[in-house]
XYZ file of C-alpha atoms in Angstrom:
406
model
C 17.920 4.342 9.001
C 19.816 1.066 9.451
C 18.738 -2.484 10.113
C 18.424 -3.077 13.867
C 18.106 -6.157 16.045
C 14.610 -6.728 17.431
C 15.426 -9.913 19.352
C 17.217 -13.204 18.805
C 17.798 -13.614 15.050
C 15.072 -11.094 14.183
C 15.960 -7.781 12.546
C 13.941 -4.714 11.645
C 14.337 -2.932 8.303
C 12.692 0.450 8.730
C 12.576 3.676 6.755
C 11.039 7.046 7.537
C 8.708 8.597 4.989
C 7.407 12.153 4.940
C 6.058 14.744 2.555
C 3.430 12.393 1.140
C -0.256 11.705 1.543
C -0.705 8.297 3.149
C -2.877 6.210 0.810
C -2.859 9.368 -1.331
C -5.471 10.828 1.029
C -4.268 11.359 4.573
C -1.879 14.072 5.661
C 0.903 12.817 7.927
C 2.581 15.968 9.258
C 4.835 13.891 11.527
C 5.535 11.296 8.822
C 5.536 7.567 9.453
C 7.743 4.517 9.096
C 7.474 1.466 6.895
C 8.808 -1.636 8.621
C 9.865 -5.047 7.359
C 11.474 -7.849 9.346
C 14.129 -10.491 8.690
C 13.779 -13.786 10.598
C 16.889 -15.973 10.431
C 16.729 -19.705 10.971
C 18.402 -22.273 8.794
C 16.202 -20.648 6.169
C 15.575 -16.897 6.070
C 12.184 -15.202 5.812
C 11.304 -11.568 5.316
C 7.987 -10.571 6.902
C 5.644 -7.790 5.801
C 7.183 -7.213 2.418
C 10.015 -4.866 1.649
C 10.874 -1.358 2.739
C 10.671 1.174 -0.016
C 7.545 3.211 -0.541
C 8.741 3.851 -4.062
C 9.379 0.166 -4.727
C 13.069 0.779 -5.502
C 15.532 -1.922 -4.417
C 18.155 0.585 -3.239
C 16.314 1.004 0.071
C 16.584 -2.695 0.825
C 20.195 -2.928 -0.345
C 21.184 -0.176 2.066
C 19.334 -1.705 5.021
C 20.604 -5.247 4.525
C 24.197 -4.118 4.061
C 26.256 -5.315 7.016
C 23.619 -7.806 8.246
C 25.460 -10.882 7.000
C 22.453 -11.583 4.780
C 22.424 -11.661 1.015
C 19.215 -11.088 -0.918
C 19.771 -14.443 -2.563
C 19.673 -16.066 0.913
C 16.033 -15.086 1.473
C 13.814 -18.081 0.838
C 10.405 -16.929 2.084
C 8.428 -13.722 1.721
C 5.648 -13.703 4.323
C 2.816 -11.442 3.192
C 0.586 -10.441 6.091
C -1.262 -7.923 3.945
C -1.223 -7.290 0.190
C -1.363 -3.493 0.202
C 1.448 -2.258 -2.087
C 3.290 -0.271 0.596
C 4.190 -3.707 1.988
C 4.435 -5.731 -1.239
C 5.465 -3.258 -3.939
C 8.978 -4.650 -4.144
C 7.936 -8.153 -5.256
C 8.494 -7.515 -8.954
C 11.997 -6.141 -8.356
C 12.852 -9.071 -6.072
C 11.745 -11.592 -8.705
C 14.492 -10.272 -10.974
C 17.104 -10.813 -8.258
C 15.872 -14.169 -6.911
C 13.243 -15.856 -9.093
C 12.883 -18.950 -6.892
C 11.649 -17.365 -3.635
C 8.468 -18.658 -1.964
C 5.520 -16.528 -0.879
C 3.618 -17.419 2.303
C 0.204 -15.789 2.592
C -3.514 -16.248 3.164
C -5.782 -17.596 0.446
C -7.249 -14.171 -0.246
C -3.767 -12.719 -0.674
C -2.884 -15.538 -3.039
C -5.958 -14.668 -5.112
C -4.661 -11.093 -5.458
C -1.064 -11.887 -6.401
C -1.684 -12.485 -10.091
C -3.618 -9.254 -10.541
C -1.114 -7.179 -8.588
C 2.210 -8.663 -9.702
C 1.432 -11.436 -12.216
C 2.778 -13.889 -9.661
C 1.292 -17.384 -9.700
C 4.047 -19.814 -8.644
C 5.678 -21.006 -5.411
C 2.845 -19.737 -3.226
C 2.220 -21.440 0.104
C -1.255 -20.681 1.397
C -1.571 -20.802 5.179
C -4.591 -20.690 7.424
C -5.261 -20.195 11.123
C -2.708 -22.016 13.276
C -0.479 -23.258 10.433
C 3.278 -23.122 10.994
C 6.465 -22.715 8.982
C 9.674 -24.211 10.409
C 12.714 -22.193 9.359
C 15.112 -24.370 11.338
C 17.394 -23.521 14.280
C 14.400 -23.066 16.554
C 12.642 -20.515 14.365
C 9.012 -21.525 13.836
C 6.486 -19.058 12.446
C 2.766 -19.471 13.139
C -0.066 -17.683 11.375
C -3.342 -16.156 12.538
C -6.080 -14.787 10.309
C -7.466 -11.310 11.030
C -9.566 -10.548 7.939
C -10.674 -6.995 7.110
C -7.978 -5.303 9.163
C -8.232 -3.372 6.972
C -8.053 -5.593 3.865
C -9.774 -9.001 3.621
C -6.486 -10.919 3.234
C -4.822 -9.791 6.453
C -3.099 -12.166 8.864
C -0.558 -11.947 11.692
C 2.661 -13.938 12.021
C 4.226 -15.045 15.311
C 7.810 -16.131 15.957
C 7.178 -18.794 18.564
C 10.653 -18.654 20.143
C 10.688 -14.963 21.042
C 6.915 -14.399 20.991
C 7.374 -11.600 18.456
C 4.046 -10.870 16.746
C 4.256 -9.280 13.310
C 0.941 -7.477 12.840
C 1.407 -5.395 9.675
C -1.168 -2.560 9.746
C -2.713 -3.622 13.065
C -1.155 -1.694 15.978
C 0.418 0.736 13.527
C 0.912 4.421 14.237
C 1.923 7.488 12.319
C 5.028 9.358 13.447
C 8.637 9.021 12.357
C 11.329 7.243 14.342
C 13.985 9.567 15.737
C 16.692 6.922 16.082
C 16.043 3.244 16.712
C 12.401 2.479 16.028
C 11.466 1.047 19.447
C 9.468 2.036 22.499
C 12.356 1.246 24.867
C 13.308 4.795 25.771
C 10.157 6.809 25.225
C 9.445 9.707 27.553
C 5.942 10.513 28.766
C 5.868 13.274 26.154
C 6.806 10.749 23.473
C 4.040 8.409 24.617
C 1.515 11.251 24.397
C 2.634 12.009 20.845
C 2.367 8.378 19.770
C -1.048 8.153 21.438
C -2.317 10.949 19.200
C -0.493 9.648 16.118
C -1.848 6.168 16.804
C -5.373 7.541 17.049
C -4.851 9.478 13.813
C -3.652 6.286 12.108
C -6.511 4.185 13.482
C -9.231 6.706 12.662
C -7.981 7.400 9.136
C -6.951 3.904 8.051
C -8.827 1.432 10.251
C -11.940 3.188 11.504
C -14.363 1.793 8.942
C -13.552 -1.713 10.183
C -13.890 -1.096 13.916
C -15.698 -4.370 14.675
C -13.107 -6.442 12.789
C -10.263 -4.543 14.443
C -11.815 -5.227 17.842
C -11.803 -8.975 17.153
C -8.218 -8.806 15.908
C -7.065 -6.929 19.026
C -8.695 -9.585 21.205
C -6.942 -12.337 19.243
C -3.579 -10.596 19.478
C -4.020 -10.039 23.213
C -4.753 -13.740 23.757
C -1.483 -14.680 22.028
C 0.439 -12.942 24.850
C 3.111 -11.544 22.566
C 6.248 -10.200 24.224
C 7.030 -7.987 21.222
C 4.574 -6.361 18.832
C 6.128 -5.491 15.488
C 3.760 -3.610 13.150
C 4.285 -2.463 9.593
C 4.115 1.241 10.520
C 5.378 3.071 13.567
C 7.123 1.801 16.687
C 8.079 -1.748 17.558
C 6.751 -2.342 21.076
C 9.186 -4.630 22.912
C 9.383 -2.893 26.291
C 5.665 -2.357 26.925
C 3.642 -4.160 24.228
C 0.610 -3.838 26.459
C 0.599 -0.078 25.876
C -0.224 -0.312 22.157
C -2.811 -3.030 22.843
C -4.470 -0.819 25.464
C -4.342 2.134 23.076
C -6.103 0.191 20.333
C -8.706 -1.036 22.795
C -9.434 2.632 23.543
C -9.589 3.622 19.883
C -12.033 0.822 19.115
C -14.192 1.778 22.100
C -14.331 5.403 20.938
C -16.036 4.508 17.634
C -19.433 3.687 19.208
C -18.830 6.205 21.991
C -18.654 7.770 24.391
C -15.083 8.873 23.882
C -13.045 11.495 25.757
C -14.519 14.439 27.624
C -13.708 16.653 24.667
C -15.724 18.633 22.135
C -14.963 19.102 18.467
C -16.149 22.329 16.878
C -16.333 21.628 13.142
C -17.146 24.678 11.091
C -16.845 26.723 7.935
C -17.649 30.344 7.249
C -17.658 32.181 3.949
C -18.117 35.791 5.099
C -17.524 35.686 8.845
C -21.139 35.479 10.005
C -21.132 31.863 11.152
C -17.643 32.512 12.511
C -19.034 35.079 14.967
C -21.132 32.381 16.593
C -18.144 29.997 16.604
C -16.071 32.528 18.549
C -18.899 32.885 21.076
C -19.045 29.090 21.530
C -15.275 28.668 21.921
C -15.208 31.273 24.684
C -18.061 29.521 26.473
C -16.399 26.091 26.298
C -13.060 27.451 27.485
C -14.693 29.198 30.452
C -15.952 25.784 31.532
C -12.498 24.187 31.048
C -13.739 21.882 28.311
C -11.021 20.595 25.967
C -11.881 21.905 22.495
C -10.700 20.584 19.145
C -11.412 23.554 16.923
C -11.394 22.740 13.197
C -12.245 25.116 10.401
C -12.602 23.449 7.017
C -11.267 23.285 4.408
C -8.208 24.704 6.206
C -8.015 21.652 8.482
C -7.329 18.331 6.769
C -10.087 15.725 6.699
C -7.731 13.290 8.389
C -7.381 15.518 11.432
C -11.141 16.137 11.525
C -11.822 12.386 11.543
C -9.264 11.886 14.323
C -10.923 14.546 16.470
C -14.388 13.148 15.786
C -13.154 9.789 17.092
C -11.615 11.366 20.208
C -14.561 13.594 21.147
C -17.887 12.689 22.724
C -19.636 15.777 21.322
C -19.512 17.581 17.990
C -20.670 21.152 17.463
C -21.244 21.919 13.790
C -21.164 25.456 12.423
C -22.249 25.450 8.816
C -23.711 28.174 6.598
C -26.115 27.423 3.789
C -24.527 27.369 0.354
C -26.840 27.074 -2.678
C -29.672 25.580 -0.598
C -27.345 23.015 1.006
C -24.466 22.793 3.481
C -21.214 24.624 2.931
C -19.525 21.788 0.949
C -16.307 21.351 3.004
C -18.362 20.713 6.155
C -20.630 18.284 4.320
C -17.603 16.413 2.965
C -16.042 16.153 6.418
C -19.249 14.772 7.921
C -19.598 12.220 5.131
C -16.094 10.938 5.891
C -16.842 10.778 9.611
C -19.915 8.716 8.745
C -17.885 6.318 6.578
C -15.543 5.749 9.496
C -18.448 4.529 11.652
C -18.087 7.208 14.319
C -21.531 7.037 15.883
C -23.553 8.032 18.947
C -22.144 11.515 19.401
C -23.877 14.340 21.208
C -24.307 17.121 18.650
C -25.534 20.646 18.062
C -25.622 22.563 14.777
C -26.007 26.183 13.760
C -25.250 28.495 10.863
C -26.162 31.519 8.813
C -28.095 31.738 5.567
C -28.834 34.402 2.970
C -31.886 34.175 0.769
C -32.806 30.660 1.914
C -31.865 28.005 4.457
C -31.180 24.359 3.675
C -27.954 23.418 5.451
C -29.697 21.869 8.441
C -31.903 19.740 6.187
C -28.871 18.284 4.398
C -27.130 17.720 7.733
C -30.009 15.542 8.889
C -29.864 13.634 5.609
C -26.138 12.921 6.030
C -26.613 11.681 9.574
C -29.489 9.428 8.561
C -27.835 8.104 5.395
C -24.714 7.085 7.294
C -26.698 5.706 10.262
C -24.654 7.820 12.646
C -27.228 7.929 15.483
C -26.016 11.332 16.664
C -28.099 12.917 19.407
C -28.820 16.328 17.855
C -29.995 18.381 20.812
C -30.856 21.503 18.792
C -30.205 23.468 15.623
C -30.161 27.230 15.174
C -30.229 28.984 11.793
C -30.034 32.746 11.451
C -30.387 35.239 8.598
C -27.047 36.963 8.089
C -25.309 37.761 11.363
C -26.420 36.084 14.606
C -28.597 38.322 16.757
C -28.375 38.474 20.526
C -31.410 36.202 20.635
C -29.671 33.696 18.328
C -26.557 33.763 20.508
C -28.684 33.124 23.586
C -30.212 30.030 21.930
C -26.757 28.833 20.922
C -25.427 29.368 24.437
C -28.280 27.352 25.924
C -27.582 24.434 23.591
C -23.847 24.533 24.338
C -24.606 24.626 28.072
C -26.528 21.386 27.699
C -23.582 19.790 25.892
C -21.206 20.970 28.628
C -23.420 19.520 31.337
C -23.627 16.121 29.625
C -19.884 16.046 28.886
C -19.035 16.702 32.519
C -21.241 13.817 33.588
C -19.320 11.276 31.527
C -17.353 8.765 33.553
């Protein structure tokens, strides 16, 4: 991709990345972007670090080419967030221009030595501080700690009301052409809604309360353009990404959408027989089902669906006196992401002994998930007709409660 003009004297440097695990954990089947921004006054600042997941300078050379900007012209590096996908180019830049200045929060300054052995020409800013670049370009700074690192802040260009938010308001999903919301279709919006929820649930979910405060602060700033470090720049309808994040944050404590996630595993097809029975029942009642067998489905997608759904049905056989491990692992991650207050039902087969349901209760209690477990059904080997009747009754109760949600 090429550098593009965001607004007056502000330019976006964006690259698509794919074929990786985000944070070495999360699958991103639709990829994502990494965005940096040039702000040109009398002095020039680059905001949110440098493009180049691999830290190589070639990415930046290619993007800056033709912008009438030389690397040596950049005076300030504004670090909104120290995570290396936004700062990994610092060491390479020091070799090109040793006398640049870093602008960051105090917590980011504390990290710079450990990350990049950088200790000089650091300007620490706090809430409401400003940096005058000249020619009408004044940057102001707003602290939003623990979104999702403790050092995080936002930067506002006061002239154009462009708010650089780094990871806040980010989404997964690659840019097709120019990385803006200007010409999105309704289908595109739906895709970014899901990719935004995937990003939020995987990356931000643990810090839902801090994200909520940050969204409120950003909303109060009345930005005309929202420019995050990943995903689209929202300059046509910035309110759409704010509204989306308000929804994501509200889903964490629940209730969420009128949807049900069926999370399950099956070693020999016995638990799977009950799953098939449940799916048919939910579909007859026109309930939207997110059907995830693990480990075939990635944990990232499971967490996203857990955030979106108001009810979770768990099919898990007993394995060595405990839960089938992939299901247990998925539930532990859901717990870490603070997805609480779900309606739930669990079932599964066992051989010589049960135990899965006991461990399930332990996971829910340990993670303080406050799930309303309406019933559990365990069966020896294959589910009998009586077992299927019990399962159907429990699912009917879930359906009734889901339909009553506002």
